[in-house]
Amino acid sequence: MYVSERLATWGATVSSKHTEAARSAAKHAIQDVVGCIIAGAGDEGAARVRKAIQGLGDGQSVVAGRLGKASSPYAALANGMAAHSLDFDDTFLEAITHASASLVPALFALGDEFNATGDDIIDAYIVGLEMHGALGRALNRSHYEQGWHATATIGVIGTASACARLMKLDAGRFAHAMNLAFSSAGGTKVQFGSMAKPLHAGLAAKNAIEAAKLAEAGVEGRVNALEGPMGLMEVYGGPTAPGWDYGLETLGDPLAIERQGLTVKRFPCCAATHRAIDCVLNLMAENDFGADDVASVNVQVRPGQVKNLRYSAPDSEFEARFSMQYCVSVALRSGTIGLSDFTPSAVQRPEIRALFPIIDLAAHDLENESDSETTHLPAIVDITLKDGRHLNASQNIPKGDAANPLSDAERLAKFTDCCQGFLPEKDINALQNSINTLESLESVRDCTRHLRFEAGADRGERFERRA
């Protein structure tokens, strides 16, 4: 069997009787990204995508941030853009994707169209995440270090699998959904720090739906598209990709959502900054100092993360999300990092920018210990205070990772924070309850209907006004 056939056979036939732990983790992920969709819907880039899809097809799928509906592919495009606009959505380390930012917009949009049950949404999410993981294990880190944005490349194929599962395609058509999705697998990390970066999540969701629908209609690709000559592995894998045997050896046993799990973000910025931010905040709490007491900060992370964090003196909120200097400066000044820290005016605050020259970012030499993203390598932070004290800390696993999870209260606080200003309290509570009981909903529309609101558009000022 070819790789797509092996994956599709599992994806089309695996039992939907998942463990309670898997179902609970899926609902937690769905709640987290729905909050991000709501908060991100008010972003200027998300609003421009909503404007762009007007007239591109009517349908039954909810578009977060407006009252009108759209066809499922274009609703998924808009909602995927919103999900990733603030870089606050989860990360899935096994694939190095923002998995939920493509999976949930695609499944909600298709679910609206087909009037799917909530239980079917959970099942398709779990299966789709498994495919993200299998592809990621086979290709990464080599694929990612080549410059590919895996959310766009691995993401579209894995999410097409989730759509195929929701549509209950047989194994043959399921495989072709994946092979056709590969023809839409594009997007590189040059776009980090621009609107195009979150657009990648939306495009992955949109193209995944289209691939599954084409496969359902009988359109076929090459069955060896993933491993054949000039296929996914050869063209996209890079020089040190682990390969398909490694990628498939743990397929479904245990499930990726239980084996690796997802990392929920505490801060609305690039995941590569989070371990270091944790270190800074922990050192501040333990040693009772503030920004004005600091002489220098040295941060070391893995080399690939240094490449992502390329903006040492960011000029926009987009660049600031990919700036270790900015994020550490905000943490030193404020003791946390929030949504209101990513606006044009917030980025230009002189008291924040004054700290940039004393913050150095470098790559540590631990990379050769593992070529796997799933082996946690630390961020290392050394701080020298003006009184001569030298403080240091390292963090392997960021707060929010499945191995270092947020509490129920912390997850709810993030969700509420994302929704406030867009939804009244009663609707926030109703939406939260619908997700908590998703498996019992006869129609996912009982959940998605809460996403119909007029969001407006700005560059984060809504969070400053709310504060």
Coordinates of C-alpha atoms in Angstrom, one line a residue:
M1 CA 0.0 0.0 0.0
Y2 CA 1.1 3.5 -0.7
V3 CA 1.5 6.0 2.2
S4 CA -1.8 7.8 1.4
E5 CA -3.6 4.5 1.3
R6 CA -2.1 3.4 4.6
L7 CA -3.1 6.6 6.2
A8 CA -6.5 6.7 4.6
T9 CA -7.3 3.1 5.5
W10 CA -6.7 3.9 9.2
G11 CA -8.5 7.3 8.9
A12 CA -11.6 5.8 7.2
T13 CA -12.0 2.8 9.4
V14 CA -10.7 3.6 12.9
S15 CA -13.4 3.4 15.6
S16 CA -15.1 6.6 16.7
K17 CA -15.3 5.3 20.2
H18 CA -12.3 7.3 21.4
T19 CA -11.3 7.5 25.0
E20 CA -12.8 10.1 27.3
A21 CA -9.3 11.6 27.7
A22 CA -9.1 12.1 23.9
R23 CA -12.5 13.6 23.7
S24 CA -11.9 15.9 26.5
A25 CA -8.6 17.1 25.0
A26 CA -10.3 17.7 21.7
K27 CA -13.0 19.8 23.3
H28 CA -10.4 21.8 25.2
A29 CA -8.6 22.5 21.9
I30 CA -11.8 23.4 20.2
Q31 CA -12.8 25.9 23.0
D32 CA -9.3 27.5 22.9
V33 CA -9.3 28.1 19.1
V34 CA -13.0 29.2 19.1
G35 CA -11.9 31.9 21.6
C36 CA -9.0 32.9 19.3
I37 CA -11.4 33.0 16.3
I38 CA -13.7 35.4 18.1
A39 CA -10.8 37.7 19.3
G40 CA -9.1 37.5 15.9
A41 CA -12.3 38.3 13.9
G42 CA -11.9 41.9 14.9
D43 CA -8.5 42.1 13.4
E44 CA -7.9 44.3 10.3
G45 CA -6.6 41.3 8.2
A46 CA -9.5 39.1 9.1
A47 CA -11.9 41.8 8.2
R48 CA -10.2 42.2 4.8
V49 CA -10.6 38.5 4.2
R50 CA -14.3 38.6 5.0
K51 CA -14.6 41.5 2.5
A52 CA -12.7 39.5 -0.1
I53 CA -15.0 36.4 0.2
Q54 CA -18.2 38.4 -0.4
G55 CA -19.8 37.2 -3.6
L56 CA -17.8 34.1 -3.8
G57 CA -20.6 31.7 -3.0
D58 CA -23.6 31.5 -0.8
G59 CA -24.0 28.7 1.7
Q60 CA -24.9 27.6 5.2
S61 CA -21.6 28.1 6.9
V62 CA -21.1 30.7 9.7
V63 CA -18.4 33.4 9.2
A64 CA -17.2 34.6 12.6
G65 CA -17.4 38.4 12.7
R66 CA -20.4 38.9 10.5
L67 CA -24.1 38.0 10.4
G68 CA -24.1 36.6 6.8
K69 CA -23.1 33.1 6.0
A70 CA -20.9 31.8 3.1
S71 CA -20.0 28.6 1.3
S72 CA -18.0 26.2 3.4
P73 CA -14.6 26.7 1.8
Y74 CA -14.8 30.5 2.1
A75 CA -16.2 30.4 5.6
A76 CA -13.2 28.2 6.5
L77 CA -10.8 30.6 4.9
A78 CA -12.2 33.6 6.9
N79 CA -12.4 31.7 10.2
G80 CA -8.9 30.2 9.7
M81 CA -7.5 33.6 9.2
A82 CA -9.3 34.9 12.3
A83 CA -8.1 31.9 14.3
H84 CA -4.4 32.6 13.6
S85 CA -4.5 36.4 13.3
L86 CA -3.3 37.0 16.9
D87 CA -0.9 34.1 17.1
F88 CA -2.8 33.0 20.2
D89 CA -4.0 29.7 19.0
D90 CA -2.5 26.3 20.0
T91 CA 0.6 24.6 18.6
F92 CA 1.0 20.9 17.8
L93 CA 4.7 20.1 18.2
E94 CA 4.6 16.7 16.5
A95 CA 3.8 18.4 13.2
I96 CA 5.0 21.9 14.1
T97 CA 1.6 23.1 13.0
H98 CA -1.1 25.4 14.4
A99 CA -3.3 22.4 13.9
S100 CA -6.6 23.7 15.5
A101 CA -6.4 26.9 13.4
S102 CA -7.1 24.9 10.2
L103 CA -8.9 21.8 11.7
V104 CA -11.7 23.6 13.5
P105 CA -12.5 26.2 10.9
A106 CA -12.7 23.5 8.2
L107 CA -14.8 21.1 10.4
F108 CA -17.2 23.8 11.6
A109 CA -17.7 25.1 8.1
L110 CA -18.4 21.6 6.7
G111 CA -20.4 20.7 9.8
D112 CA -22.6 23.8 9.2
E113 CA -23.1 22.7 5.6
F114 CA -24.0 19.1 6.3
N115 CA -25.6 19.7 9.7
A116 CA -23.1 17.3 11.3
T117 CA -23.4 16.2 14.9
G118 CA -21.1 17.5 17.6
D119 CA -19.8 14.0 18.1
D120 CA -18.8 13.7 14.5
I121 CA -16.9 17.0 14.8
I122 CA -14.9 15.7 17.8
D123 CA -14.2 12.4 16.0
A124 CA -13.0 14.1 12.8
Y125 CA -10.8 16.5 14.8
I126 CA -9.1 13.6 16.6
V127 CA -8.5 11.7 13.3
G128 CA -7.3 14.9 11.5
L129 CA -4.8 15.7 14.3
E130 CA -3.5 12.1 14.0
M131 CA -2.8 12.8 10.3
H132 CA -1.0 16.1 11.2
G133 CA 1.1 14.1 13.6
A134 CA 2.0 11.2 11.2
L135 CA 3.0 13.7 8.4
G136 CA 4.9 15.8 10.9
R137 CA 6.8 12.8 12.3
A138 CA 7.9 11.8 8.8
L139 CA 9.0 15.2 7.6
N140 CA 10.1 17.3 10.5
R141 CA 12.2 19.1 11.6
S142 CA 13.9 18.9 8.3
H143 CA 10.8 20.1 6.4
Y144 CA 10.3 23.1 8.7
E145 CA 14.0 24.1 8.6
Q146 CA 13.8 24.2 4.8
G147 CA 11.6 27.2 5.3
W148 CA 8.2 25.7 4.9
H149 CA 5.4 26.9 7.1
A150 CA 4.0 23.5 8.2
T151 CA 0.7 24.9 9.2
A152 CA 0.1 25.5 5.5
T153 CA 1.8 22.4 4.0
I154 CA 1.3 19.6 6.5
G155 CA -1.8 21.4 7.7
V156 CA -3.7 21.2 4.4
I157 CA -3.1 17.5 4.0
G158 CA -3.9 16.7 7.6
T159 CA -7.0 18.8 7.6
A160 CA -8.2 17.3 4.3
S161 CA -8.1 14.0 6.2
A162 CA -10.3 15.5 8.9
C163 CA -12.8 16.6 6.2
A164 CA -12.7 13.2 4.6
R165 CA -13.5 11.6 7.9
L166 CA -16.4 14.0 8.6
M167 CA -17.8 13.3 5.1
K168 CA -17.4 9.6 5.7
L169 CA -15.4 9.0 2.5
D170 CA -14.3 5.4 1.9
A171 CA -10.6 4.7 2.1
G172 CA -10.0 5.2 -1.7
R173 CA -11.5 8.6 -1.8
F174 CA -10.0 9.5 1.5
A175 CA -6.6 8.8 0.1
H176 CA -7.3 11.0 -2.9
A177 CA -8.4 13.8 -0.6
M178 CA -4.9 13.7 0.9
N179 CA -3.2 13.5 -2.5
L180 CA -5.2 16.3 -4.0
A181 CA -4.6 18.4 -0.9
F182 CA -0.9 18.0 -1.5
S183 CA -1.3 20.0 -4.7
S184 CA -2.4 22.9 -2.5
A185 CA 0.5 22.6 0.0
G186 CA 2.3 25.9 -0.1
G187 CA 3.4 28.6 2.2
T188 CA 6.8 29.5 3.6
K189 CA 8.1 31.2 6.7
V190 CA 9.2 34.3 4.8
Q191 CA 5.6 35.5 5.5
F192 CA 6.1 35.5 9.3
G193 CA 5.4 39.0 10.6
S194 CA 2.7 39.8 8.0
M195 CA -1.0 39.2 7.3
A196 CA 0.0 36.3 5.0
K197 CA 1.1 34.2 8.0
P198 CA -2.3 33.7 9.5
L199 CA -3.8 33.6 6.0
H200 CA -1.9 30.3 5.7
A201 CA -4.2 28.7 8.3
G202 CA -7.2 29.9 6.4
L203 CA -5.9 28.7 3.1
A204 CA -5.2 25.3 4.6
A205 CA -8.8 25.0 5.9
K206 CA -10.3 26.2 2.6
N207 CA -8.1 24.0 0.4
A208 CA -8.7 21.0 2.6
I209 CA -12.5 21.2 2.2
E210 CA -12.1 21.6 -1.6
A211 CA -9.8 18.6 -1.8
A212 CA -12.2 16.4 0.1
K213 CA -15.1 17.6 -2.0
L214 CA -13.2 16.9 -5.2
A215 CA -12.3 13.5 -4.0
E216 CA -15.9 12.8 -3.1
A217 CA -16.8 13.7 -6.7
G218 CA -14.3 11.2 -8.1
V219 CA -11.4 13.5 -8.9
E220 CA -8.2 11.5 -8.4
G221 CA -4.5 12.3 -7.8
R222 CA -1.4 10.1 -7.9
V223 CA -1.7 7.5 -5.2
N224 CA 2.0 7.8 -4.6
A225 CA 2.0 11.6 -4.3
L226 CA 3.4 11.5 -0.8
E227 CA 6.4 9.2 -1.3
G228 CA 6.8 9.0 -5.1
P229 CA 9.4 10.7 -7.3
M230 CA 8.9 14.5 -7.1
G231 CA 6.4 13.8 -4.3
L232 CA 6.0 15.3 -0.8
M233 CA 8.9 13.6 0.8
E234 CA 11.4 14.1 -2.0
V235 CA 10.5 17.8 -2.8
Y236 CA 9.5 19.0 0.7
G237 CA 11.3 16.7 3.2
G238 CA 14.7 18.2 3.2
P239 CA 18.0 16.4 3.9
T240 CA 17.3 14.8 7.3
A241 CA 13.6 14.0 7.2
P242 CA 13.0 10.9 9.4
G243 CA 10.9 9.1 6.7
W244 CA 7.6 7.3 6.4
D245 CA 8.4 4.3 8.5
Y246 CA 9.0 6.6 11.5
G247 CA 6.0 8.7 10.7
L248 CA 3.6 5.8 10.6
E249 CA 5.0 3.5 13.3
T250 CA 2.8 4.9 16.1
L251 CA -0.3 5.7 13.9
G252 CA -3.2 5.7 16.3
D253 CA -1.5 3.7 19.0
P254 CA -1.8 5.7 21.1
L255 CA -3.6 8.6 19.5
A256 CA -1.6 11.8 18.9
I257 CA -4.0 13.8 21.0
E258 CA -3.0 11.6 24.0
R259 CA 0.5 10.8 23.0
Q260 CA 1.8 14.3 22.2
G261 CA -1.2 16.6 22.9
L262 CA -1.4 20.3 22.1
T263 CA 0.3 23.3 23.6
V264 CA -2.1 26.0 24.6
K265 CA -0.7 29.5 24.5
R266 CA -0.7 31.8 27.5
F267 CA 0.6 34.7 25.4
P268 CA -0.5 36.0 22.0
C269 CA 2.9 35.7 20.3
C270 CA 5.2 33.2 18.6
A271 CA 5.5 29.9 20.5
A272 CA 9.3 30.2 20.2
T273 CA 9.2 33.0 22.8
H274 CA 7.1 31.2 25.4
R275 CA 9.7 29.2 27.3
A276 CA 11.9 32.3 27.6
I277 CA 9.0 34.4 28.8
D278 CA 8.2 31.7 31.4
C279 CA 11.9 32.0 32.6
V280 CA 11.8 35.7 32.8
L281 CA 8.5 35.8 34.8
N282 CA 9.7 33.1 37.1
L283 CA 13.0 34.9 37.8
M284 CA 11.1 38.1 38.5
A285 CA 8.8 36.4 41.0
E286 CA 11.6 34.6 42.8
N287 CA 14.0 37.5 43.0
D288 CA 11.8 40.6 43.3
F289 CA 13.2 42.8 40.5
G290 CA 11.7 44.9 37.7
A291 CA 12.8 46.2 34.3
D292 CA 14.7 49.2 35.7
D293 CA 16.9 46.8 37.7
V294 CA 18.2 44.9 34.7
A295 CA 21.5 45.5 33.1
S296 CA 21.4 42.7 30.5
V297 CA 19.4 39.7 29.3
N298 CA 20.7 36.8 27.3
V299 CA 18.3 34.4 25.8
Q300 CA 19.3 31.1 24.1
V301 CA 16.9 29.0 22.0
R302 CA 17.2 26.4 19.3
P303 CA 18.6 27.7 16.0
G304 CA 15.4 27.4 14.0
Q305 CA 13.6 29.5 16.6
V306 CA 16.2 32.3 16.2
K307 CA 15.4 32.3 12.5
N308 CA 11.7 32.7 13.3
L309 CA 12.3 35.5 15.8
R310 CA 13.9 37.8 13.2
Y311 CA 12.6 41.2 14.4
S312 CA 15.0 42.6 17.0
A313 CA 13.4 46.1 16.8
P314 CA 9.8 45.5 15.5
D315 CA 7.9 48.3 13.8
S316 CA 4.5 46.7 13.8
E317 CA 2.3 44.4 15.9
F318 CA 2.8 41.7 13.3
E319 CA 6.6 41.9 13.7
A320 CA 6.4 42.2 17.5
R321 CA 4.8 38.8 17.7
F322 CA 8.0 37.4 16.3
S323 CA 10.4 39.5 18.4
M324 CA 12.1 38.0 21.5
Q325 CA 13.3 41.5 22.3
Y326 CA 9.8 42.9 22.3
C327 CA 8.2 40.1 24.2
V328 CA 10.9 40.0 26.9
S329 CA 10.7 43.8 27.3
V330 CA 7.0 43.7 27.8
A331 CA 7.3 40.8 30.3
L332 CA 9.9 42.8 32.3
R333 CA 7.8 46.0 32.3
S334 CA 4.4 44.5 32.8
G335 CA 4.9 41.1 34.5
T336 CA 2.8 39.5 31.7
I337 CA 2.0 39.8 28.0
G338 CA -1.6 40.4 26.8
L339 CA -3.7 41.1 23.8
S340 CA -3.4 44.9 24.3
D341 CA 0.4 44.7 23.9
F342 CA 0.1 44.1 20.2
T343 CA -1.1 47.3 18.6
P344 CA 0.7 49.9 16.6
S345 CA 0.9 52.3 19.5
A346 CA 1.9 49.6 22.0
V347 CA 4.8 48.5 19.9
Q348 CA 6.1 52.1 19.8
R349 CA 6.1 52.6 23.6
P350 CA 9.5 54.2 24.4
E351 CA 9.8 52.5 27.8
I352 CA 9.5 49.2 26.0
R353 CA 11.9 50.0 23.1
A354 CA 14.5 51.4 25.5
L355 CA 15.1 47.8 26.7
F356 CA 15.8 46.3 23.2
P357 CA 19.6 47.0 23.3
I358 CA 20.1 45.1 26.5
I359 CA 18.4 41.9 25.3
D360 CA 20.4 39.5 23.3
L361 CA 19.1 36.4 21.4
A362 CA 21.3 33.6 20.3
A363 CA 21.1 29.9 19.4
H364 CA 22.3 27.3 22.0
D365 CA 24.4 24.3 21.0
L366 CA 21.9 21.6 22.1
E367 CA 20.3 21.1 18.7
N368 CA 22.3 18.0 17.8
E369 CA 21.0 16.2 20.9
S370 CA 17.7 15.7 18.9
D371 CA 16.4 16.4 15.5
S372 CA 12.8 16.0 16.7
E373 CA 10.5 18.8 17.7
T374 CA 8.8 16.5 20.1
T375 CA 11.9 16.3 22.2
H376 CA 11.7 19.5 24.3
L377 CA 14.8 21.6 24.1
P378 CA 15.0 24.4 26.6
A379 CA 15.1 28.1 26.4
I380 CA 18.0 29.4 28.6
V381 CA 17.8 32.9 30.1
D382 CA 20.6 34.7 31.9
I383 CA 19.9 38.0 33.5
T384 CA 22.4 40.4 35.0
L385 CA 21.1 43.0 37.4
K386 CA 22.5 46.4 38.0
D387 CA 23.4 45.5 41.5
G388 CA 25.7 42.8 40.2
R389 CA 23.5 39.7 40.7
H390 CA 23.5 37.1 38.0
L391 CA 20.3 35.1 37.6
N392 CA 19.6 32.2 35.3
A393 CA 16.8 29.8 34.4
S394 CA 15.9 27.3 31.8
Q395 CA 12.5 25.9 30.7
N396 CA 12.1 22.8 28.7
I397 CA 8.3 22.6 28.6
P398 CA 6.3 25.8 28.4
K399 CA 3.3 26.4 30.6
G400 CA 0.3 25.3 28.5
D401 CA 1.9 22.2 27.1
A402 CA 0.0 19.0 27.6
A403 CA 2.8 18.0 30.0
N404 CA 2.5 21.3 31.9
P405 CA -1.1 22.2 31.3
L406 CA -3.2 25.2 32.1
S407 CA -5.7 24.7 34.8
D408 CA -9.4 24.6 34.1
A409 CA -9.6 28.1 35.6
E410 CA -6.8 29.4 33.4
R411 CA -8.3 27.9 30.2
L412 CA -11.7 29.5 31.0
A413 CA -10.0 32.9 31.8
K414 CA -8.3 32.9 28.4
F415 CA -11.5 31.9 26.6
T416 CA -13.5 34.6 28.4
D417 CA -10.8 37.2 27.7
C418 CA -10.9 36.4 24.0
C419 CA -14.7 36.7 23.9
Q420 CA -15.2 39.8 25.9
G421 CA -16.0 42.9 23.9
F422 CA -17.6 40.8 21.1
L423 CA -20.2 38.7 22.9
P424 CA -22.4 39.5 25.9
E425 CA -21.8 37.4 29.0
K426 CA -24.8 35.2 28.4
D427 CA -23.7 34.3 24.9
I428 CA -20.1 33.6 26.2
N429 CA -21.6 31.2 28.7
A430 CA -23.9 29.6 26.2
L431 CA -21.0 29.1 23.7
Q432 CA -18.8 27.6 26.4
N433 CA -21.6 25.3 27.4
S434 CA -22.2 24.2 23.8
I435 CA -18.5 23.3 23.5
N436 CA -18.4 21.5 26.8
T437 CA -21.3 19.4 25.7
L438 CA -20.4 19.1 22.1
E439 CA -20.6 15.4 21.9
S440 CA -24.3 15.6 22.8
L441 CA -25.3 18.2 20.3
E442 CA -27.5 16.9 17.5
S443 CA -26.2 19.7 15.3
V444 CA -23.0 21.6 15.4
R445 CA -25.1 24.6 14.3
D446 CA -26.1 24.9 18.0
C447 CA -22.5 25.8 18.6
T448 CA -21.6 27.8 15.5
R449 CA -24.6 30.1 15.7
H450 CA -22.9 31.9 18.6
L451 CA -20.2 33.1 16.2
R452 CA -22.6 35.3 14.2
F453 CA -21.8 38.8 15.3
E454 CA -20.4 42.0 13.7
A455 CA -16.8 42.3 14.6
G456 CA -15.6 45.5 13.1
A457 CA -11.9 45.9 12.3
D458 CA -8.8 47.5 13.9
R459 CA -5.2 46.6 14.7
G460 CA -5.7 45.6 18.2
E461 CA -7.0 48.9 19.6
R462 CA -10.2 47.1 20.7
F463 CA -8.1 45.4 23.4
E464 CA -6.6 48.7 24.5
R465 CA -10.0 50.3 24.8
R466 CA -11.3 47.3 26.7
A467 CA -8.4 47.6 29.2

